[in-house]
Amino acid sequence: MSITVPAPPAAAATPPPPGGAAAVRRRGPAIPLRYAAGRIGGAAVSMLAVVFTGFFLFRIVPGDPVRAMTRGRPVDATQLAALRHQFGIDKPLIAQFGDYTLRVARGDLGTSYQYKSSVSSLIGSHVWPTVYLVGTATLIAALLGLRIGVRSAWKHGSRSDRANTGIALVLWSMPTFWLGLILIVVFSVGVGPIPGMFPTGGMSSPDVHGLLPSFWDHVRHLVLPCVTLIAVIYAQYLLTMRATLLEEIGADYLTTARAKGLRDDDVRRKHAVPNAMLPAVTLVFLNLGTAVSGSILAETIFSWPGLGSLFYEALTVPDLPLLEGLFIFFSAAVILMNLLAELLYPILDPRVRTS
Amino acid sequence: MIADFRRRRAGMSGLAFLVLIAVVALAAPLFITSHDLSAVYAPGAPRQAPGSDFLLGTDGYGRSMVDVTIWGARISLTVGVLATLLAVGIGALVGVTAGHFGGWPATVLMRVTDWFVVLPVLVLASALAAVLRPGVGTVVVAIGVTAWPRTARVVRAQTLSVEARPYIERAKALGGGHLHVMRRHILPNVMPLMLAQATLTVSEAILAEATLAFLGLSDPTKVSWGTTLQLARQVGAVSANDWWILLPPGAAIVAVALAFTLVGRALEQVLNPRLQEQM
């Protein structure tokens, strides 16, 4: 897959801040108001589109959602009718859509077919393990990927660059779930001389007590799912950082810096990297969608009790209200994080602020 | 251009590998019979370790892992290519339309594209596959309608640069309509880039097929790399340490996806001189 560098969000197209030159001279607010309003408006439109897609995907595409959910199970006509009434799909489509939009706007995501409890409370009770897993993995993958990406680009064409790029491309071509399975076989079950070091799944063992032992037990549970997830996102960070920095490498200001007699390290750290850093930071946020997808697989393989496992269970039923709720929640989370990245952008890059 | 591609070793070895796999997959019916792949009348005992009877052992039903892996290439490649055709088709349509007309249609189309880029694709694709009837066709559609945005972006950028060339103005001045300009002048110029994008998308689609099949959203009776791995997990191959069931399909996915990626990257570099300097 090609790693296209995401265009800096509206860096070039941003209208000048109100007040024009005067505002620039006073350095203006850290985040230009009109810019911020535009981004927030854009995110709101995206969110609306998600809500519409949710309705279309789970109410219209299946034909009869109740039949889709009860596929392969013996149900009689009265049960079907009761279910249809419960999910409100015995009403005309327009009325359904009105109900649905109002419900979602109130934060009510309906009732799970499988658990018989509200989708919002299910998400609430499963969200933290996922945040924790995705957060840890993203942090480690970003630190590793960006750092190695910088080194690769700086010494491009060298043996270490080719090795790093090669590893990244292999990881990129690897199915997440398969990597997880192989890690379980090698490090949990044990192969040959390697003993089973890590637990096969879950977040903790029930028989461990005391602060330090349970902390250690917890870390041991985290290692394998975390490694799986890091492998998914690491490659993209490395390749993007490398590509971005490579574009800077021929730039005149770097020649100037070198001509001034700066050490190579200083040229890299103080001149080249800060300029290449911005697309990379954006990427960390943009990539959250990939991280969420990866977390579904990692959690499924390692029975990590988070939203990913919940999504997998909902898929197998299929529990449409729960799927719908999770779809909206995942998308909302990603849109929100992107909005955050766009709002942070002018703070990180003065060129966006004053343009 | 072809000579330029030939000089790229990674791309050439990827291409050679893909040709080999394609030949093997096409020839598979000559040496694998439906009897070899029957789940009920499987030729061996379930989960037999590699030995003289079965070079790579047997899967959860007792079928030879060699046969299953080779046959899996057929479904995995077919789904990968079909989903890619759909994705690149949608991407090209959106990209050329947005690039040619500009104005508000472009704004709307590119907003939709950006929206798709951001969304968690697997969530969308698997939800779609769960809602429709599980099966190979569903998987193709689910991947196709979610994998197009990158192609759309690349094609739009290229269309914009082609639109600025004088011969487009000439064609318009001579009375060429929108459809004529798009078909006869823009499309041929966007084609090579579309090919590069398509190659990269195939690798993505093959990974997505395996993932969706593994999540149980494909037809479990069709032998593909994803369904083989799903079956392996169901019969407990992971905790029993039956590595011979897990290794071949996964290795095949990695090898084919990597080969497509290498070819695609090499094509991109040949077509885009700016990338070329970077290597």
XYZ file of C-alpha atoms in Angstrom, chain A residues 1-4 6-7 42-43 45-47 49-50 53 57-58 61-62 68 71 156 162 165-166 169-170 172-175 177-178 181-182 184-185 189-191 239 242-243 246-247 286 289-290 292-294 296-297 300-301 311-312 315-316 318 320 323 326-327 330-331 334-335 338, chain B residues 9 111 115 117-124 126-128 130-134 150 153-154 197 200 203-204 207 210-212 214-217 225-226 229-230 233 237-243 246-251 253-255 257-262 265 268 274-275 277-279:
136
model
C 0.000 0.000 0.000
C 1.306 3.417 -0.787
C 1.712 5.745 2.084
C 0.351 9.018 0.898
C -1.984 13.500 4.274
C -2.271 17.040 3.041
C -17.097 20.288 9.367
C -16.945 17.769 12.194
C -21.502 17.651 9.268
C -19.370 14.492 9.349
C -21.184 13.361 12.477
C -23.382 11.875 7.877
C -22.425 9.067 10.279
C -25.235 6.172 7.316
C -26.868 0.672 6.889
C -28.825 -0.985 9.677
C -29.885 -2.232 3.628
C -30.943 -5.398 5.540
C -31.589 -10.552 9.603
C -31.637 -15.698 10.772
C 18.223 6.823 3.016
C 16.441 -0.779 3.551
C 11.581 -0.181 5.238
C 11.481 -3.903 4.438
C 6.360 -3.365 4.388
C 6.146 -6.943 5.679
C 2.014 -3.780 6.503
C 1.169 -6.915 4.482
C 0.434 -9.025 7.550
C -3.110 -9.782 8.662
C -5.448 -11.491 13.434
C -2.888 -13.933 12.054
C -2.642 -16.165 16.552
C 1.052 -16.764 15.849
C -0.279 -16.902 21.042
C 1.204 -20.099 19.621
C 1.347 -21.992 24.300
C 5.092 -22.278 23.718
C 7.080 -23.721 20.827
C 6.866 5.077 6.148
C 10.392 8.740 6.154
C 8.588 10.071 3.076
C 12.811 12.871 2.437
C 10.870 15.725 0.857
C -5.826 10.291 11.306
C -9.502 4.601 12.450
C -6.888 1.966 11.630
C -9.824 1.021 16.099
C -10.065 -1.617 13.361
C -6.880 -3.275 14.613
C -11.313 -5.172 17.069
C -9.083 -7.994 15.842
C -11.107 -10.720 19.584
C -8.000 -12.883 19.452
C -18.227 -5.625 18.333
C -17.141 -9.137 17.381
C -21.227 -9.372 14.526
C -21.690 -13.081 15.152
C -25.817 -10.304 14.482
C -27.955 -4.919 14.912
C -23.566 -2.873 15.930
C -20.776 0.806 18.158
C -20.549 2.067 14.574
C -16.352 4.445 16.871
C -16.963 6.966 14.100
C -12.442 9.131 15.270
C -14.123 12.346 14.061
C -9.460 14.455 14.019
C 14.410 -5.348 -8.429
C -15.764 15.937 1.437
C -15.108 11.357 5.367
C -10.755 8.122 4.680
C -11.246 8.964 8.316
C -13.863 6.347 9.204
C -12.770 3.000 10.648
C -13.026 0.985 7.433
C -13.192 -2.442 9.027
C -16.162 -1.387 11.155
C -18.002 -0.173 8.067
C -17.904 -5.791 8.549
C -21.160 -4.085 9.496
C -22.130 -4.104 5.834
C -23.129 -8.689 8.614
C -26.217 -6.852 7.463
C -26.230 -8.433 4.020
C -26.339 -12.196 3.570
C -22.888 -13.646 4.412
C -7.411 6.832 -1.950
C -7.812 11.436 -4.369
C -4.960 10.367 -6.627
C -3.404 2.376 -7.344
C -1.874 -1.376 -4.150
C -3.067 -6.083 -1.525
C -5.412 -4.176 0.772
C -5.984 -8.575 3.606
C -8.954 -12.677 4.981
C -10.063 -10.494 7.877
C -13.759 -10.564 6.987
C -11.901 -14.768 9.689
C -14.667 -12.793 11.409
C -17.088 -15.312 9.907
C -18.634 -12.945 7.363
C -7.008 -18.312 3.226
C -9.286 -16.447 5.615
C -7.636 -19.658 9.420
C -11.134 -19.242 10.833
C -9.200 -21.246 15.296
C -5.425 -25.342 16.439
C -4.041 -22.390 18.401
C -4.065 -23.893 21.888
C -3.078 -27.345 20.542
C -0.105 -25.694 18.835
C -0.967 -27.080 15.378
C 1.375 -24.645 13.688
C -1.842 -21.682 10.938
C 1.384 -21.044 9.089
C 0.717 -21.776 5.363
C -2.422 -19.619 4.815
C -0.984 -16.706 6.774
C 2.370 -16.896 5.027
C -1.420 -13.848 2.558
C 1.737 -12.004 3.622
C 3.643 -13.094 0.501
C 0.005 -8.873 -0.244
C 3.680 -7.932 -0.061
C 4.200 -8.808 -3.739
C 1.295 -6.574 -4.796
C 2.600 -3.776 -2.568
C 6.098 -4.013 -4.056
C 5.231 0.986 -5.165
C 4.223 4.586 -8.524
C 9.215 13.090 -7.607
C 9.083 9.783 -5.749
C 14.447 10.902 -6.493
C 13.705 9.616 -3.038
C 14.844 6.096 -3.589
